[in-house]
C-alpha cells in the first residue's frame, strides 16, 4: 500500500507532473494518432438514439484502448485495480469494466457504457481507499447520467456532428480524428459544481453499497488540495474536478459530515 509522507509526496509530484522517465510513465495519454482539436459547431436539429450513443461510445473507448498503453493482465497496476474492484460489476444495471493506462497524466474517467479508465500516475500517488474514492466519484457521474449527457452534447455539436447528420439514422463510420475528439470529450468532460456534488454523493452511496470505505473520497480530495497548496501543482484532473478552493473545501466538509453521520472510521 502506498504510504504518504512529505518526502515521498514531493518525489511523486515530480513523477506525476514533470513527466519522470520511469518506464511505466514513459507514455503520454493520446486521443488519436491523427487527432485534431474539435471545433464546436452550432447545434442543429439532430437526434440520436441510445443504440447509436452506445455504438459511438464503444468506438471511442476502443480507439483510446488501442492507442494508449493498456496495463497487461500480470502488471502490478492491473492486479491492484482488479483487487480493489473485485465484486464490483455494475452500477444501476450498467456493466462496468476497468483498465489502467500506463501514462504520465494524473487522471481517471468513466464512460456512459461503464468503461472506467484509471491512469497509472494517479495510482502512484493514491492509496487504496483514495483511489476507490476517485473511482466511486467517476462512477457517480455515470449513474447520474452526467457522462451520457455530456457525450450526447459532444456528438450533436462536435467534430462528428456532420457525419452523424448525413448517416440518415444509421451508425456513421467516423474518422480517426472524429473518434479522437470523442475520446478526448469522454476523458476531459467538465461538469458543473452541482453535478460534481451530485457525483460525490452518488459515488459515496456506491462505495457504501459495495462495502468500501467512503472516507477514501475525502482523503483523495484532501490530497489533491494539499498537492496544489504545497507544490502549486495542478493536474488536468484537478482542474476538471475542482473549480475553486472554497468549493473543494465545501465538498470535503460535506463528505466528512456524511462519513461521521454514518459511523465510518477513518483509516
XYZ file of N, CA and C in Angstrom:
801
model
N 0.855 -1.203 0.000
C 0.000 0.000 0.000
C 0.881 1.240 0.000
N 0.480 2.254 -0.710
C 1.250 3.482 -0.775
C 1.207 4.175 0.573
N 2.361 4.565 1.104
C 2.455 5.292 2.365
C 2.782 6.736 2.064
N 1.963 7.644 2.517
C 2.128 9.056 2.190
C 2.953 9.751 3.246
N 3.998 10.440 2.822
C 4.723 11.338 3.699
C 5.256 12.471 2.841
N 5.805 13.479 3.476
C 6.204 14.680 2.745
C 7.283 14.379 1.729
N 8.238 13.520 2.111
C 9.343 13.209 1.203
C 8.851 12.450 -0.017
N 8.058 11.412 0.230
C 7.556 10.640 -0.900
C 6.576 11.447 -1.717
N 5.840 12.329 -1.058
C 4.891 13.189 -1.755
C 5.605 14.055 -2.786
N 6.733 14.674 -2.376
C 7.473 15.531 -3.293
C 8.008 14.740 -4.469
N 8.491 13.537 -4.192
C 9.022 12.706 -5.276
C 7.933 12.328 -6.258
N 6.748 12.017 -5.744
C 5.659 11.618 -6.626
C 5.137 12.783 -7.440
N 5.196 13.978 -6.850
C 4.805 15.147 -7.630
C 5.703 15.293 -8.846
N 7.005 15.103 -8.632
C 7.922 15.196 -9.757
C 7.611 14.137 -10.804
N 7.283 12.931 -10.322
C 6.992 11.838 -11.256
C 5.695 12.079 -12.000
N 4.668 12.554 -11.270
C 3.355 12.692 -11.885
C 3.188 13.930 -12.727
N 3.876 15.025 -12.350
C 3.615 16.291 -13.006
C 4.783 16.816 -13.840
N 5.963 16.208 -13.732
C 7.113 16.662 -14.509
C 7.610 15.577 -15.445
N 6.718 14.577 -15.705
C 6.998 13.533 -16.695
C 8.318 12.839 -16.430
N 8.442 12.231 -15.266
C 9.648 11.485 -14.939
C 9.839 10.354 -15.926
N 11.068 9.859 -16.019
C 11.389 8.887 -17.061
C 11.245 7.452 -16.615
N 10.516 7.197 -15.536
C 10.288 5.820 -15.118
C 9.597 5.057 -16.230
N 9.927 3.761 -16.443
C 9.390 3.010 -17.582
C 7.887 3.032 -17.674
N 7.204 2.885 -16.533
C 5.747 2.807 -16.605
C 5.116 4.162 -16.878
N 5.891 5.237 -16.785
C 5.354 6.570 -17.018
C 5.929 7.185 -18.282
N 6.426 6.350 -19.186
C 7.108 6.866 -20.366
C 6.148 7.427 -21.390
N 4.912 7.011 -21.343
C 3.950 7.428 -22.363
C 3.115 8.587 -21.880
N 2.542 9.283 -22.833
C 1.594 10.343 -22.540
C 0.261 9.966 -23.149
N -0.828 10.286 -22.451
C -2.156 9.907 -22.923
C -2.401 10.482 -24.308
N -2.980 9.662 -25.188
C -3.267 10.077 -26.554
C -4.772 10.009 -26.809
N -5.222 10.848 -27.726
C -6.633 10.799 -28.114
C -6.825 10.185 -29.485
N -5.836 10.300 -30.370
C -5.906 9.674 -31.686
C -4.577 9.903 -32.379
N -4.111 8.960 -33.180
C -2.841 9.167 -33.875
C -2.878 10.328 -34.847
N -4.048 10.665 -35.338
C -4.154 11.792 -36.253
C -5.231 12.764 -35.779
N -5.371 12.842 -34.469
C -6.452 13.677 -33.936
C -6.161 15.150 -34.113
N -7.210 15.903 -34.386
C -7.121 17.348 -34.399
C -8.134 17.851 -33.385
N -7.943 19.079 -32.924
C -8.878 19.640 -31.956
C -10.254 19.791 -32.582
N -11.259 19.376 -31.835
C -12.619 19.508 -32.346
C -13.063 20.955 -32.241
N -13.597 21.481 -33.318
C -14.116 22.841 -33.313
C -15.624 22.766 -33.109
N -16.098 23.359 -32.015
C -17.523 23.287 -31.714
C -18.327 23.995 -32.802
N -19.433 23.374 -33.186
C -20.306 23.945 -34.201
C -21.676 24.218 -33.594
N -22.432 25.053 -34.267
C -23.764 25.381 -33.790
C -24.659 24.150 -33.875
N -25.326 23.848 -32.777
C -26.192 22.672 -32.751
C -27.354 22.856 -33.731
N -27.648 21.825 -34.474
C -28.768 21.848 -35.393
C -29.754 20.766 -34.985
N -30.876 20.720 -35.692
C -31.891 19.721 -35.374
C -31.328 18.340 -35.715
N -30.913 17.613 -34.701
C -30.285 16.316 -34.902
C -30.630 15.438 -33.716
N -31.097 14.255 -33.998
C -31.453 13.331 -32.927
C -30.543 12.120 -32.996
N -30.422 11.441 -31.872
C -29.580 10.257 -31.809
C -30.196 9.280 -30.820
N -30.225 8.018 -31.179
C -30.843 7.002 -30.338
C -29.839 6.492 -29.315
N -30.359 5.813 -28.287
C -29.483 5.203 -27.293
C -28.581 4.152 -27.934
N -29.097 3.448 -28.938
C -28.296 2.442 -29.632
C -27.113 3.098 -30.352
N -27.371 4.220 -31.018
C -26.292 4.948 -31.682
C -25.285 5.477 -30.653
N -25.813 6.016 -29.568
C -24.941 6.516 -28.499
C -24.002 5.420 -28.029
N -24.556 4.242 -27.768
C -23.756 3.126 -27.259
C -22.667 2.734 -28.261
N -23.027 2.747 -29.540
C -22.060 2.372 -30.573
C -20.919 3.382 -30.647
N -21.239 4.671 -30.556
C -20.206 5.698 -30.638
C -19.309 5.680 -29.396
N -19.907 5.441 -28.225
C -19.095 5.334 -27.007
C -18.121 4.173 -27.129
N -18.634 3.028 -27.602
C -17.777 1.845 -27.748
C -16.630 2.123 -28.712
N -16.937 2.751 -29.836
C -15.894 3.053 -30.813
C -14.834 3.980 -30.225
N -15.290 4.996 -29.476
C -14.344 5.953 -28.897
C -13.467 5.285 -27.837
N -14.082 4.439 -26.995
C -13.313 3.742 -25.964
C -12.348 2.748 -26.592
N -12.812 2.020 -27.602
C -11.935 1.066 -28.292
C -10.726 1.770 -28.895
N -10.952 2.955 -29.456
C -9.849 3.710 -30.052
C -8.849 4.155 -28.981
N -9.354 4.627 -27.841
C -8.449 5.018 -26.758
C -7.663 3.823 -26.241
N -8.330 2.681 -26.116
C -7.638 1.473 -25.657
C -6.582 1.023 -26.668
N -6.841 1.276 -27.933
C -5.911 0.844 -28.975
C -4.639 1.680 -28.988
N -4.767 2.975 -28.796
C -3.616 3.862 -28.981
C -2.890 4.203 -27.681
N -3.437 3.772 -26.547
C -2.767 4.021 -25.268
C -2.222 2.716 -24.691
N -1.146 2.788 -23.904
C -0.556 1.573 -23.325
C -1.418 1.027 -22.189
N -2.249 0.055 -22.515
C -3.104 -0.576 -21.504
C -2.254 -1.528 -20.672
N -2.383 -1.427 -19.377
C -1.600 -2.271 -18.474
C -1.917 -3.748 -18.708
N -0.875 -4.568 -18.770
C -1.035 -6.002 -19.030
C -1.732 -6.695 -17.855
N -2.347 -7.859 -18.102
C -3.053 -8.581 -17.026
C -2.167 -8.903 -15.825
N -0.877 -9.152 -16.061
C 0.005 -9.507 -14.955
C 0.743 -8.298 -14.376
N 0.405 -7.100 -14.837
C 1.028 -5.886 -14.318
C 0.579 -5.626 -12.887
N 1.454 -5.116 -12.030
C 1.036 -4.748 -10.668
C -0.111 -3.751 -10.655
N -0.160 -2.875 -11.656
C -1.254 -1.907 -11.721
C -2.593 -2.613 -11.953
N -2.621 -3.502 -12.938
C -3.851 -4.235 -13.228
C -4.253 -5.099 -12.051
N -3.291 -5.784 -11.453
C -3.598 -6.654 -10.327
C -4.147 -5.857 -9.152
N -3.580 -4.697 -8.915
C -4.078 -3.854 -7.823
C -5.497 -3.377 -8.112
N -5.739 -2.893 -9.333
C -7.077 -2.406 -9.676
C -8.093 -3.541 -9.620
N -7.714 -4.722 -10.085
C -8.625 -5.870 -10.022
C -8.962 -6.227 -8.579
N -7.958 -6.149 -7.723
C -8.195 -6.462 -6.307
C -9.146 -5.448 -5.675
N -8.938 -4.179 -5.979
C -9.765 -3.129 -5.379
C -11.199 -3.161 -5.887
N -11.392 -3.572 -7.127
C -12.739 -3.545 -7.723
C -13.384 -4.930 -7.762
N -12.781 -5.897 -7.097
C -13.347 -7.251 -7.096
C -14.787 -7.236 -6.595
N -15.671 -7.858 -7.344
C -17.081 -7.924 -6.967
C -17.895 -6.733 -7.427
N -17.247 -5.698 -7.938
C -17.961 -4.526 -8.443
C -18.145 -4.703 -9.948
N -19.309 -5.124 -10.341
C -19.541 -5.494 -11.738
C -20.528 -4.591 -12.469
N -21.314 -3.826 -11.724
C -22.305 -2.983 -12.391
C -22.673 -1.795 -11.519
N -23.277 -0.800 -12.158
C -23.777 0.386 -11.465
C -25.109 0.747 -12.084
N -26.170 0.612 -11.324
C -27.526 0.855 -11.844
C -27.798 0.076 -13.124
N -27.334 -1.175 -13.152
C -27.567 -2.024 -14.307
C -26.588 -1.841 -15.443
N -25.675 -0.884 -15.318
C -24.662 -0.659 -16.356
C -23.455 -1.530 -16.032
N -23.076 -2.451 -16.919
C -21.914 -3.305 -16.639
C -20.628 -2.486 -16.637
N -19.770 -2.748 -15.656
C -18.530 -1.990 -15.513
C -17.337 -2.801 -15.994
N -16.393 -2.140 -16.592
C -15.114 -2.769 -16.923
C -13.997 -1.782 -16.602
N -12.889 -2.297 -16.084
C -11.821 -1.450 -15.568
C -10.509 -1.751 -16.288
N -9.779 -0.697 -16.656
C -8.452 -0.857 -17.232
C -7.549 0.280 -16.746
N -6.239 0.020 -16.817
C -5.238 1.023 -16.450
C -4.499 1.464 -17.707
N -4.328 2.774 -17.862
C -3.437 3.316 -18.885
C -2.130 3.691 -18.197
N -1.023 3.141 -18.663
C 0.272 3.451 -18.068
C 0.844 4.692 -18.758
N 0.385 5.835 -18.279
C 0.749 7.130 -18.854
C 1.095 8.105 -17.730
N 1.705 9.236 -18.113
C 2.198 10.174 -17.117
C 1.105 11.084 -16.568
N -0.014 11.187 -17.250
C -1.085 12.072 -16.812
C -1.698 11.562 -15.516
N -2.095 12.476 -14.644
C -2.791 12.126 -13.410
C -4.281 12.280 -13.685
N -4.965 11.158 -13.924
C -6.343 11.268 -14.368
C -7.085 9.948 -14.171
N -8.395 10.026 -14.283
C -9.289 8.866 -14.296
C -10.610 9.350 -14.879
N -11.315 8.453 -15.530
C -12.623 8.833 -16.055
C -13.477 7.580 -16.234
N -14.788 7.790 -16.275
C -15.742 6.701 -16.501
C -16.663 7.107 -17.641
N -16.975 6.163 -18.500
C -17.755 6.431 -19.707
C -19.198 5.960 -19.538
N -20.108 6.467 -20.367
C -21.521 6.088 -20.244
C -21.778 4.594 -20.348
N -20.878 3.853 -21.014
C -21.073 2.405 -21.152
C -20.508 1.624 -19.976
N -19.962 2.324 -18.977
C -19.411 1.659 -17.805
C -17.924 1.360 -17.899
N -17.256 1.837 -18.950
C -15.804 1.687 -19.054
C -15.135 2.684 -18.117
N -14.334 2.170 -17.196
C -13.616 3.013 -16.241
C -12.128 2.892 -16.551
N -11.478 4.018 -16.774
C -10.065 4.026 -17.100
C -9.307 4.843 -16.046
N -8.317 4.202 -15.451
C -7.518 4.817 -14.391
C -6.087 4.930 -14.880
N -5.473 6.068 -14.673
C -4.109 6.283 -15.159
C -3.105 5.868 -14.078
N -2.002 5.249 -14.513
C -1.021 4.713 -13.562
C -0.434 5.791 -12.662
N -0.241 7.001 -13.184
C 0.345 8.062 -12.366
C -0.595 8.492 -11.244
N -1.896 8.360 -11.460
C -2.840 8.611 -10.375
C -2.724 7.515 -9.326
N -2.585 6.271 -9.774
C -2.445 5.162 -8.847
C -1.175 5.299 -8.005
N -0.141 5.914 -8.580
C 1.123 6.078 -7.865
C 0.993 6.988 -6.648
N 0.070 7.940 -6.691
C 0.004 8.923 -5.608
C -1.193 8.722 -4.684
N -2.024 7.706 -4.959
C -3.199 7.461 -4.131
C -3.100 6.104 -3.444
N -3.481 6.057 -2.155
C -3.578 4.749 -1.506
C -4.867 4.067 -1.953
N -5.116 2.871 -1.473
C -6.247 2.092 -1.980
C -7.589 2.781 -1.750
N -7.812 3.275 -0.547
C -9.086 3.922 -0.245
C -9.270 5.184 -1.076
N -8.201 5.957 -1.224
C -8.283 7.190 -2.003
C -8.595 6.889 -3.468
N -7.943 5.874 -3.997
C -8.187 5.501 -5.388
C -9.632 5.068 -5.583
N -10.161 4.282 -4.653
C -11.555 3.862 -4.755
C -12.501 5.048 -4.597
N -12.096 6.033 -3.794
C -12.913 7.234 -3.660
C -13.055 7.957 -4.984
N -11.957 8.054 -5.729
C -11.991 8.703 -7.046
C -12.815 7.880 -8.032
N -12.604 6.563 -8.022
C -13.374 5.697 -8.917
C -14.865 5.805 -8.603
N -15.201 5.825 -7.316
C -16.598 5.979 -6.925
C -17.189 7.280 -7.434
N -16.425 8.354 -7.331
C -16.893 9.645 -7.830
C -17.134 9.596 -9.335
N -16.208 9.011 -10.076
C -16.357 8.944 -11.537
C -17.560 8.084 -11.923
N -17.768 6.990 -11.221
C -18.942 6.157 -11.485
C -20.218 6.913 -11.124
N -20.125 7.793 -10.131
C -21.268 8.633 -9.779
C -21.731 9.476 -10.957
N -20.790 9.983 -11.749
C -21.155 10.755 -12.940
C -21.919 9.882 -13.941
N -21.533 8.621 -14.046
C -22.230 7.705 -14.948
C -23.640 7.427 -14.433
N -23.744 7.144 -13.148
C -25.041 6.810 -12.566
C -26.026 7.978 -12.629
N -25.521 9.191 -12.528
C -26.385 10.378 -12.615
C -26.587 10.831 -14.065
N -26.025 10.073 -15.020
C -26.150 10.338 -16.456
C -25.453 11.623 -16.898
N -24.558 12.151 -16.068
C -23.787 13.321 -16.484
C -22.907 12.983 -17.687
N -22.246 11.825 -17.620
C -21.345 11.424 -18.697
C -22.116 11.210 -19.998
N -23.273 10.588 -19.890
C -24.087 10.333 -21.078
C -24.545 11.642 -21.716
N -25.008 12.569 -20.902
C -25.490 13.834 -21.438
C -24.350 14.642 -22.060
N -23.177 14.614 -21.425
C -22.029 15.344 -21.970
C -21.592 14.741 -23.301
N -21.611 13.413 -23.387
C -21.213 12.750 -24.625
C -22.222 13.024 -25.735
N -23.488 13.027 -25.386
C -24.523 13.324 -26.381
C -24.331 14.735 -26.928
N -24.044 15.673 -26.043
C -23.805 17.042 -26.487
C -22.593 17.111 -27.409
N -21.572 16.329 -27.076
C -20.376 16.265 -27.920
C -20.723 15.735 -29.316
N -21.574 14.727 -29.369
C -21.981 14.158 -30.654
C -22.770 15.160 -31.492
N -23.632 15.908 -30.838
C -24.543 16.794 -31.560
C -23.897 18.103 -31.983
N -22.790 18.479 -31.363
C -22.199 19.787 -31.654
C -20.735 19.719 -32.060
N -20.088 18.562 -31.932
C -18.659 18.477 -32.158
C -18.275 18.017 -33.537
N -17.071 17.452 -33.599
C -16.466 17.113 -34.892
C -17.223 16.035 -35.653
N -17.960 15.186 -34.934
C -18.661 14.081 -35.594
C -20.067 14.441 -36.044
N -20.509 15.669 -35.756
C -21.907 16.033 -35.999
C -22.310 15.868 -37.462
N -21.487 16.340 -38.371
C -21.848 16.297 -39.791
C -21.968 14.866 -40.299
N -21.052 14.004 -39.849
C -21.099 12.604 -40.271
C -22.359 11.925 -39.765
N -22.740 12.229 -38.539
C -23.947 11.635 -37.960
C -25.187 12.155 -38.674
N -25.193 13.455 -38.959
C -26.345 14.050 -39.635
C -26.538 13.462 -41.031
N -25.440 13.070 -41.683
C -25.513 12.549 -43.048
C -25.770 11.048 -43.096
N -25.851 10.410 -41.921
C -25.971 8.947 -41.897
C -27.399 8.451 -42.016
N -28.373 9.383 -42.002
C -29.792 9.021 -42.164
C -30.244 7.965 -41.159
N -29.875 8.172 -39.894
C -30.335 7.278 -38.847
C -29.497 6.041 -38.657
N -28.496 5.842 -39.505
C -27.606 4.693 -39.362
C -26.384 5.085 -38.528
N -25.579 4.096 -38.173
C -24.361 4.374 -37.431
C -23.302 4.857 -38.417
N -22.934 6.111 -38.321
C -21.957 6.677 -39.244
C -20.560 6.151 -38.926
N -19.781 5.892 -39.976
C -18.385 5.498 -39.787
C -17.574 6.774 -39.574
N -16.888 6.842 -38.438
C -16.160 8.050 -38.081
C -14.671 7.908 -38.381
N -14.049 9.022 -38.657
C -12.615 9.043 -38.928
C -11.832 8.954 -37.611
N -10.529 8.699 -37.733
C -9.674 8.682 -36.541
C -9.753 10.016 -35.807
N -9.781 11.098 -36.573
C -9.846 12.428 -35.979
C -11.134 12.615 -35.178
N -12.255 12.183 -35.756
C -13.538 12.314 -35.066
C -13.588 11.432 -33.825
N -13.083 10.206 -33.936
C -13.024 9.328 -32.772
C -12.110 9.913 -31.705
N -11.004 10.524 -32.151
C -10.097 11.147 -31.197
C -10.761 12.277 -30.436
N -11.546 13.082 -31.136
C -12.261 14.176 -30.487
C -13.286 13.646 -29.488
N -13.987 12.576 -29.866
C -14.961 11.973 -28.949
C -14.265 11.395 -27.726
N -13.130 10.741 -27.940
C -12.379 10.192 -26.813
C -11.896 11.265 -25.875
N -11.409 12.362 -26.440
C -10.973 13.475 -25.604
C -12.145 14.033 -24.816
N -13.323 14.076 -25.447
C -14.508 14.552 -24.745
C -14.881 13.654 -23.583
N -14.745 12.338 -23.765
C -15.028 11.407 -22.671
C -14.052 11.591 -21.518
N -12.790 11.798 -21.858
C -11.742 11.868 -20.852
C -11.745 13.186 -20.091
N -12.065 14.272 -20.782
C -11.897 15.596 -20.181
C -13.205 16.343 -19.950
N -14.333 15.636 -19.988
C -15.629 16.293 -19.804
C -15.658 17.065 -18.486
N -16.085 18.306 -18.574
C -16.197 19.138 -17.372
C -17.660 19.243 -16.968
N -17.870 19.187 -15.668
C -19.231 19.223 -15.148
C -19.408 20.436 -14.243
N -20.650 20.811 -14.056
C -20.950 21.958 -13.199
C -20.685 21.612 -11.741
N -20.606 22.625 -10.912
C -20.414 22.398 -9.476
C -21.547 21.544 -8.913
N -22.752 21.779 -9.399
C -23.891 20.985 -8.943
C -23.703 19.522 -9.322
N -23.266 19.269 -10.541
C -23.056 17.895 -10.985
C -21.926 17.221 -10.213
N -20.855 17.963 -9.921
C -19.756 17.389 -9.154
C -20.235 16.975 -7.761
N -21.048 17.797 -7.139
C -21.578 17.452 -5.820
C -22.514 16.250 -5.904
N -23.309 16.193 -6.968
C -24.180 15.028 -7.168
C -23.347 13.754 -7.334
N -22.248 13.859 -8.079
C -21.376 12.700 -8.271
C -20.699 12.302 -6.964
N -20.353 13.286 -6.138
C -19.784 12.988 -4.817
C -20.761 12.135 -4.013
N -21.995 12.588 -3.931
C -22.986 11.890 -3.106
C -23.378 10.539 -3.697
N -23.532 10.497 -5.017
C -23.864 9.228 -5.659
C -22.697 8.253 -5.532
N -21.472 8.755 -5.716
C -20.292 7.920 -5.547
C -20.134 7.416 -4.135
N -20.458 8.255 -3.169
C -20.441 7.855 -1.757
C -21.384 6.672 -1.538
N -22.608 6.809 -2.025
C -23.589 5.723 -1.870
C -23.124 4.454 -2.579
N -22.503 4.621 -3.746
C -22.000 3.477 -4.499
C -20.907 2.752 -3.715
N -19.993 3.499 -3.133
C -18.920 2.894 -2.349
C -19.483 2.132 -1.149
N -20.404 2.753 -0.445
C -21.004 2.110 0.730
C -21.741 0.837 0.323
N -22.516 0.911 -0.770
C -23.278 -0.252 -1.226
C -22.374 -1.417 -1.605
N -21.133 -1.104 -1.994
C -20.190 -2.144 -2.391
C -19.147 -2.439 -1.318
N -19.445 -2.032 -0.080
C -18.599 -2.388 1.048
C -17.268 -1.670 1.112
N -17.161 -0.500 0.464
C -15.925 0.282 0.508
C -16.079 1.448 1.475
N -14.942 1.906 1.984
C -14.951 2.985 2.968
C -15.024 4.336 2.262
N -16.104 5.090 2.461
C -16.252 6.365 1.747
C -15.284 7.448 2.204
N -14.570 7.203 3.302
C -13.542 8.165 3.707
C -12.494 8.332 2.609
N -12.361 7.337 1.750
C -11.381 7.429 0.676
C -11.615 8.630 -0.218
N -12.879 8.991 -0.444
C -13.177 10.148 -1.271
C -12.695 11.422 -0.595
N -12.946 11.526 0.700
C -12.492 12.691 1.464
C -10.973 12.791 1.406
N -10.296 11.688 1.657
C -8.836 11.668 1.684
C -8.240 12.026 0.318
N -8.881 11.561 -0.753
C -8.394 11.889 -2.096
C -8.529 13.384 -2.367
N -9.679 13.954 -2.009
C -9.879 15.383 -2.209
C -8.867 16.184 -1.385
N -8.637 15.761 -0.161
C -7.664 16.447 0.695
C -6.259 16.379 0.091
N -5.925 15.239 -0.476
C -4.588 15.097 -1.066
C -4.429 16.002 -2.271
N -5.445 16.074 -3.122
C -5.378 16.973 -4.264
C -5.196 18.422 -3.796
N -5.939 18.796 -2.765
C -5.829 20.159 -2.250
C -4.435 20.407 -1.693
N -3.887 19.429 -0.996
C -2.542 19.550 -0.429
C -1.494 19.668 -1.539
N -1.673 18.918 -2.599
C -0.750 18.973 -3.727
C -0.698 20.374 -4.316
N -1.859 20.962 -4.463
C -1.906 22.299 -5.050
C -1.341 23.345 -4.095
N -1.679 23.225 -2.823
C -1.230 24.215 -1.840
C 0.280 24.178 -1.629
N 0.860 22.970 -1.540
C 2.267 22.833 -1.187
C 3.193 22.970 -2.386
N 2.778 22.488 -3.539
C 3.686 22.470 -4.679
C 3.210 23.307 -5.855
N 2.010 23.845 -5.748
C 1.469 24.610 -6.856
C 1.140 23.749 -8.060
N 1.125 22.425 -7.853
C 0.865 21.510 -8.966
C -0.634 21.344 -9.153
N -1.061 21.400 -10.401
C -2.482 21.240 -10.690
C -2.623 20.417 -11.959
N -3.041 19.182 -11.819
C -3.187 18.308 -12.974
C -4.464 18.640 -13.726
N -4.594 18.080 -14.907
C -5.807 18.282 -15.687
C -7.017 17.731 -14.939
N -6.787 16.660 -14.183
C -7.895 16.075 -13.421
C -8.358 17.029 -12.326
N -7.404 17.659 -11.647
C -7.760 18.619 -10.602
C -8.517 19.802 -11.198
N -8.063 20.276 -12.349
C -8.742 21.388 -12.992
C -10.159 21.011 -13.399
N -10.318 19.756 -13.790
C -11.636 19.278 -14.203
C -12.582 19.142 -13.015
N -12.056 18.661 -11.894
C -12.917 18.356 -10.757
C -13.168 19.528 -9.823
N -12.168 20.395 -9.658
C -12.267 21.443 -8.649
C -12.097 22.815 -9.287
N -13.138 23.610 -9.205
C -13.083 24.929 -9.828
C -12.485 25.979 -8.908
N -12.535 25.768 -7.601
C -12.017 26.765 -6.663
C -11.725 26.111 -5.320
N -10.848 26.754 -4.547
C -10.536 26.244 -3.211
C -11.771 26.191 -2.304
N -12.549 27.283 -2.220
C -13.738 27.219 -1.338
C -14.667 26.074 -1.707
N -14.836 25.851 -3.015
C -15.720 24.771 -3.455
C -15.169 23.419 -3.033
N -13.852 23.234 -3.166
C -13.224 21.981 -2.748
C -13.423 21.760 -1.263
N -13.214 22.801 -0.476
C -13.369 22.691 0.969
C -14.802 22.364 1.362
N -15.756 22.937 0.645
C -17.164 22.634 0.919
C -17.464 21.165 0.636
N -16.916 20.635 -0.454
C -17.157 19.232 -0.808
C -16.491 18.300 0.201
N -15.306 18.656 0.631
C -14.628 17.853 1.661
C -15.453 17.841 2.944
N -15.949 18.993 3.329
C -16.742 19.096 4.553
C -18.030 18.287 4.439
N -18.691 18.368 3.298
C -19.957 17.640 3.114
C -19.747 16.133 3.206
N -18.694 15.608 2.556
C -18.428 14.174 2.604
C -17.936 13.741 3.986
N -17.184 14.606 4.652
C -16.733 14.313 6.021
C -17.926 14.178 6.954
N -18.875 15.093 6.824
C -20.067 15.053 7.673
C -20.866 13.771 7.428
N -20.961 13.340 6.179
C -21.685 12.103 5.877
C -20.983 10.903 6.505
N -19.658 10.875 6.409
C -18.907 9.761 6.994
C -19.105 9.693 8.504
N -19.040 10.858 9.171
C -19.251 10.893 10.621
C -20.680 10.456 10.964
N -21.641 10.980 10.228
C -23.044 10.661 10.494
C -23.327 9.177 10.338
N -22.696 8.563 9.323
C -22.938 7.148 9.049
C -22.035 6.218 9.853
N -21.161 6.794 10.667
C -20.366 5.991 11.587
C -19.163 5.277 10.972
N -18.647 5.786 9.866
C -17.475 5.157 9.259
C -16.194 5.637 9.938
N -15.228 4.759 10.049
C -13.960 5.069 10.696
C -12.932 5.457 9.662
N -12.268 6.549 9.911
C -11.197 6.978 9.006
C -9.942 6.164 9.288
N -9.363 5.581 8.243
C -8.174 4.743 8.401
C -6.951 5.409 7.790
